[in-house]
Amino acid sequence: MLPELSPSLETSHDTKMLAIIKQWQEGFPCQTINTDKYLFLILLKLVLDTVAFCLCCRKFYTSFLSMCSLSIVIADAVMAFGVAAMWFEGAERSLASLCFLLANASAIYGALPLPMMCLGLLDYGLGNTLNVNQTDICKHLRNVVLTLLVWIQAFIYAFSSVKAELIELDYVMGIKALVCAVEESAMINYFVLVLFSILIFSILPFWSRIPQWVKEADRLHEVREEQENHRSDILFISTTYSETQSGGDIYLYESIKPRPPLWFSLTLGFGIFWMPYLIVTVACLTYGFGVPAYVTVNLLWLECTNSLLLGVIFWIKSKTLGPYINQPENVCLWHVYWHLSKGTQEQQLHIAESNPAKEKRNAVFYV
């Protein structure tokens, strides 16, 4: 069982909760110290963040936010090592140290989201301008320096504002507890709620057509993967138009009318991947499951933010550059959903269909 958290406490600036470090019942010698439970919680987060990092950040030096992802994994590992050291030292002797670590960690993690989002947006928005004459080493060093500055300001905020102290209170009738004040990340809570609301209100007008569009997007993605097995940059498919095969043909173009507008097509591509994370987070907020900042500031949130920023930049730049935009790798299939909205070079297919006398005609299509 994970350590319980008391109802949130509202202060003038931050949303706080009370983490239960130790609890006991009056008149009984038994007492429960939750160091092992906090260690399990932090190790679980470390494992999940590591898995997310391995799946989503193949080239961590390519962008500022990917470097931030690496820094969060490292911070998780340092925090897990600290709690593990306190657990091995002896739970009873390390209660004050555990309170100090949890309180400061929650404040440090809580100070990360806003600067990471702002600098990430600047990095993507001005990336082409800043990277014109920069080598990979310079980009890497720039991302490292910016990431260190974000963490330094978070440490300064935490050590200047946090007063980590154990508080004894009557938790339940006859049960006393030693608690420590930790912070929630109000920024992430608002971010998730606003993003979830926008997605819901965007989906409602197109609800009946979404299954058809998702099916078409999956088909385009399959075609793209098949083409990538042959070429890596310019993708092609050679199609024989006079031959008819049963059950196994994959065509590059299929008439889908009406096609979704570009803004909704990209929104759909984002929502397909990130809606489960948003639903779980909103459910926790709705049912009052308080989660401290050192848990909510994780790689799922950061990669969701990364996808959102990349999607916005892709949407803006694709108006003039089309789908061929040089962007960092991302889990969302922006190119596929661009073609879902704008179509492909289907005219070449219709030319072939208008000449059935020719047995074979090869055409090159780009996705």
XYZ file of N, CA, C and O in Angstrom, residues 79-171:
372
model
N 17.246 10.672 -6.694
C 16.266 10.661 -5.612
C 16.049 9.246 -5.082
O 15.952 9.025 -3.866
N 15.968 8.272 -5.978
C 15.805 6.881 -5.551
C 17.003 6.422 -4.732
O 16.844 5.720 -3.717
N 18.215 6.817 -5.131
C 19.413 6.452 -4.375
C 19.371 7.073 -2.976
O 19.731 6.423 -1.988
N 18.914 8.339 -2.878
C 18.845 9.002 -1.580
C 17.864 8.328 -0.636
O 18.182 8.099 0.545
N 16.675 7.993 -1.134
C 15.677 7.331 -0.285
C 16.146 5.931 0.088
O 15.939 5.471 1.222
N 16.784 5.234 -0.849
C 17.304 3.897 -0.548
C 18.376 3.952 0.538
O 18.423 3.088 1.434
N 19.235 4.980 0.492
C 20.268 5.131 1.525
C 19.635 5.353 2.890
O 20.093 4.800 3.905
N 18.560 6.145 2.957
C 17.869 6.378 4.230
C 17.216 5.106 4.735
O 17.185 4.841 5.943
N 16.694 4.320 3.814
C 16.042 3.061 4.205
C 17.070 2.084 4.774
O 16.827 1.438 5.789
N 18.244 1.976 4.131
C 19.287 1.080 4.635
C 19.875 1.590 5.949
O 20.267 0.799 6.819
N 19.924 2.892 6.101
C 20.478 3.466 7.325
C 19.619 3.145 8.536
O 20.118 2.984 9.643
N 18.332 3.061 8.306
C 17.412 2.825 9.423
C 16.305 3.848 9.368
O 16.561 5.056 9.418
N 15.081 3.366 9.230
C 13.957 4.266 9.014
C 13.773 5.251 10.150
O 13.507 6.442 9.937
N 13.924 4.795 11.391
C 13.653 5.652 12.544
C 14.627 6.822 12.619
O 14.264 7.922 13.031
N 15.880 6.609 12.222
C 16.890 7.657 12.327
C 16.864 8.635 11.150
O 17.551 9.656 11.188
N 16.100 8.336 10.111
C 16.149 9.165 8.909
C 14.841 9.875 8.607
O 14.624 10.305 7.473
N 13.966 9.997 9.593
C 12.670 10.624 9.324
C 12.822 12.075 8.899
O 12.175 12.519 7.939
N 13.662 12.828 9.592
C 13.855 14.236 9.241
C 14.496 14.368 7.859
O 14.136 15.256 7.072
N 15.436 13.482 7.559
C 16.089 13.527 6.246
C 15.102 13.201 5.131
O 15.133 13.818 4.058
N 14.224 12.232 5.377
C 13.221 11.885 4.380
C 12.273 13.051 4.141
O 11.920 13.352 2.989
N 11.860 13.715 5.202
C 10.999 14.889 5.063
C 11.699 15.979 4.257
O 11.102 16.584 3.363
N 12.970 16.222 4.557
C 13.742 17.236 3.829
C 13.817 16.891 2.345
O 13.621 17.759 1.476
N 14.078 15.625 2.033
C 14.204 15.212 0.637
C 12.880 15.331 -0.104
O 12.826 15.878 -1.220
N 11.784 14.848 0.494
C 10.495 14.890 -0.182
C 10.003 16.317 -0.391
O 9.487 16.668 -1.459
N 10.162 17.158 0.627
C 9.683 18.539 0.525
C 10.454 19.313 -0.546
O 9.858 20.023 -1.368
N 11.766 19.186 -0.533
C 12.562 19.912 -1.520
C 12.414 19.330 -2.916
O 12.410 20.072 -3.903
N 12.307 18.006 -3.013
C 12.134 17.391 -4.327
C 10.819 17.832 -4.963
O 10.773 18.120 -6.174
N 9.762 17.889 -4.175
C 8.480 18.318 -4.737
C 8.536 19.770 -5.211
O 7.968 20.122 -6.249
N 9.247 20.630 -4.462
C 9.380 22.029 -4.876
C 10.251 22.159 -6.130
O 9.952 22.948 -7.031
N 11.326 21.369 -6.199
C 12.216 21.430 -7.364
C 11.488 20.947 -8.617
O 11.497 21.622 -9.659
N 10.852 19.797 -8.524
C 10.115 19.289 -9.684
C 8.982 20.226 -10.072
O 8.684 20.407 -11.259
N 8.324 20.823 -9.074
C 7.220 21.730 -9.366
C 7.640 22.994 -10.075
O 6.827 23.643 -10.751
N 8.919 23.380 -9.946
C 9.419 24.586 -10.604
C 9.910 24.321 -12.021
O 10.333 25.255 -12.708
N 9.867 23.089 -12.492
C 10.402 22.759 -13.807
C 9.446 22.998 -14.980
O 9.897 23.413 -16.056
N 8.139 22.723 -14.867
C 7.293 22.718 -16.065
C 7.273 24.015 -16.867
O 7.440 23.981 -18.093
N 7.075 25.153 -16.218
C 6.922 26.400 -16.965
C 8.171 26.764 -17.758
O 8.077 27.021 -18.974
N 9.376 26.808 -17.166
C 10.556 27.126 -17.984
C 10.844 26.084 -19.050
O 11.310 26.429 -20.138
N 10.567 24.819 -18.776
C 10.787 23.806 -19.801
C 9.873 24.014 -20.992
O 10.300 23.900 -22.160
N 8.605 24.344 -20.755
C 7.682 24.569 -21.861
C 8.059 25.815 -22.651
O 8.038 25.805 -23.899
N 8.420 26.888 -21.975
C 8.770 28.135 -22.667
C 10.040 27.968 -23.499
O 10.074 28.352 -24.678
N 11.086 27.397 -22.909
C 12.334 27.206 -23.645
C 12.177 26.166 -24.752
O 12.795 26.285 -25.815
N 11.344 25.159 -24.520
C 11.084 24.177 -25.566
C 10.386 24.791 -26.763
O 10.719 24.486 -27.917
N 9.419 25.675 -26.508
C 8.733 26.359 -27.603
C 9.689 27.248 -28.382
O 9.666 27.286 -29.622
N 10.559 27.967 -27.672
C 11.555 28.806 -28.351
C 12.527 27.953 -29.158
O 12.922 28.332 -30.272
N 12.926 26.827 -28.608
C 13.857 25.952 -29.304
C 13.284 25.458 -30.626
O 13.965 25.470 -31.660
N 12.001 25.048 -30.613
C 11.378 24.563 -31.841
C 11.023 25.713 -32.788
O 11.159 25.602 -33.997
N 10.542 26.823 -32.221
C 10.132 27.939 -33.065
C 11.287 28.617 -33.765
O 11.173 29.055 -34.917
N 12.422 28.743 -33.066
C 13.591 29.427 -33.631
C 14.691 28.450 -34.011
O 15.831 28.872 -34.255
N 14.365 27.163 -34.065
C 15.390 26.152 -34.297
C 16.151 26.345 -35.586
O 17.385 26.274 -35.626
N 15.444 26.598 -36.690
C 16.120 26.750 -37.981
C 17.038 27.963 -37.998
O 18.103 27.951 -38.604
N 16.636 29.038 -37.302
C 17.458 30.245 -37.263
C 18.697 30.037 -36.416
O 19.807 30.445 -36.787
N 18.526 29.372 -35.259
C 19.644 29.197 -34.340
C 20.623 28.124 -34.804
O 21.803 28.178 -34.461
N 20.154 27.167 -35.600
C 20.983 26.017 -35.937
C 21.667 26.130 -37.299
O 22.250 25.162 -37.780
N 21.596 27.300 -37.917
C 22.126 27.440 -39.274
C 23.599 27.084 -39.338
O 24.035 26.282 -40.161
N 24.406 27.671 -38.495
C 25.861 27.464 -38.538
C 26.385 26.687 -37.333
O 27.568 26.780 -37.015
N 25.515 25.946 -36.663
C 25.924 25.229 -35.464
C 26.178 23.759 -35.772
O 25.410 23.114 -36.480
N 27.245 23.239 -35.211
C 27.529 21.813 -35.327
C 26.715 21.043 -34.292
O 26.091 21.634 -33.399
N 26.741 19.730 -34.415
C 26.007 18.897 -33.450
C 26.540 19.086 -32.034
O 25.779 19.062 -31.059
N 27.850 19.286 -31.914
C 28.438 19.491 -30.583
C 27.937 20.789 -29.969
O 27.609 20.845 -28.775
N 27.838 21.842 -30.779
C 27.338 23.130 -30.268
C 25.874 23.021 -29.839
O 25.482 23.559 -28.799
N 25.069 22.320 -30.627
C 23.669 22.130 -30.253
C 23.576 21.353 -28.941
O 22.764 21.688 -28.067
N 24.397 20.323 -28.834
C 24.393 19.504 -27.622
C 24.785 20.337 -26.406
O 24.116 20.284 -25.364
N 25.838 21.133 -26.527
C 26.285 21.968 -25.410
C 25.235 23.014 -25.052
O 25.010 23.293 -23.869
N 24.604 23.596 -26.060
C 23.556 24.584 -25.793
C 22.410 23.959 -25.005
O 21.910 24.543 -24.028
N 21.981 22.767 -25.414
C 20.886 22.096 -24.713
C 21.286 21.730 -23.284
O 20.476 21.831 -22.361
N 22.549 21.308 -23.107
C 23.020 20.973 -21.760
C 23.008 22.200 -20.866
O 22.548 22.158 -19.713
N 23.512 23.335 -21.384
C 23.572 24.569 -20.587
C 22.174 25.039 -20.215
O 21.902 25.399 -19.051
N 21.248 25.031 -21.169
C 19.881 25.478 -20.882
C 19.211 24.557 -19.858
O 18.491 25.032 -18.960
N 19.448 23.262 -19.982
C 18.865 22.320 -19.021
C 19.419 22.546 -17.621
O 18.669 22.538 -16.631
N 20.720 22.773 -17.524
C 21.324 23.055 -16.220
C 20.764 24.339 -15.623
O 20.511 24.410 -14.407
N 20.545 25.356 -16.438
C 19.982 26.613 -15.933
C 18.568 26.411 -15.391
O 18.201 26.999 -14.363
N 17.788 25.579 -16.069
C 16.429 25.293 -15.588
C 16.483 24.615 -14.226
O 15.736 24.977 -13.300
N 17.367 23.642 -14.068
C 17.477 22.946 -12.787
C 18.047 23.858 -11.706
O 17.632 23.785 -10.537
N 18.979 24.734 -12.061
C 19.558 25.653 -11.068
C 18.487 26.584 -10.517
O 18.391 26.798 -9.297
N 17.647 27.136 -11.409
C 16.588 28.021 -10.899
C 15.595 27.255 -10.041
O 15.046 27.797 -9.086
N 15.367 25.970 -10.361
C 14.461 25.161 -9.545
C 15.050 24.909 -8.163
O 14.338 24.981 -7.144
N 16.362 24.633 -8.092
C 17.020 24.439 -6.800
C 17.001 25.729 -5.982
O 16.753 25.703 -4.768
N 17.256 26.854 -6.624
C 17.244 28.134 -5.911
C 15.858 28.408 -5.335
O 15.708 28.824 -4.179
N 14.826 28.156 -6.141
C 13.452 28.360 -5.662
C 13.154 27.458 -4.467
O 12.587 27.897 -3.451
N 13.550 26.178 -4.567
C 13.229 25.221 -3.506
C 13.923 25.588 -2.197
O 13.284 25.652 -1.134
N 15.220 25.823 -2.241
C 15.960 26.064 -1.001
C 15.676 27.441 -0.401
O 15.984 27.676 0.762
N 15.083 28.334 -1.186
C 14.737 29.651 -0.654
C 13.304 29.727 -0.136
O 12.953 30.667 0.585
N 12.483 28.750 -0.488
C 11.063 28.834 -0.118
C 10.564 27.687 0.739
O 9.537 27.816 1.410
N 11.266 26.556 0.730
C 10.765 25.365 1.430
C 11.296 25.328 2.860
O 12.484 25.540 3.100
N 10.391 25.062 3.794
C 10.754 24.822 5.184
C 10.317 23.399 5.525
O 9.167 23.152 5.858
N 11.257 22.490 5.413
C 10.951 21.082 5.637
C 10.998 20.778 7.127
O 12.055 20.841 7.755
N 9.856 20.474 7.686
C 9.796 20.123 9.110
C 8.696 19.094 9.344
O 7.651 19.104 8.669
N 8.960 18.200 10.271
C 7.979 17.185 10.625
C 6.919 17.783 11.543
O 7.229 18.523 12.476
N 5.674 17.457 11.264
C 4.544 17.977 12.040
C 3.783 16.781 12.614
O 3.434 15.847 11.889
N 3.529 16.815 13.891
C 2.745 15.749 14.522
C 1.292 16.196 14.601
O 0.990 17.303 15.050
N 0.410 15.352 14.185
C -1.019 15.680 14.242
C -1.827 14.418 14.478
O -1.354 13.298 14.304
N -3.072 14.621 14.884
C -4.017 13.517 15.068
C -4.610 13.185 13.702
O -5.465 13.910 13.179
N -4.145 12.086 13.145
C -4.548 11.727 11.781
C -5.986 11.216 11.754
O -6.827 11.676 10.997
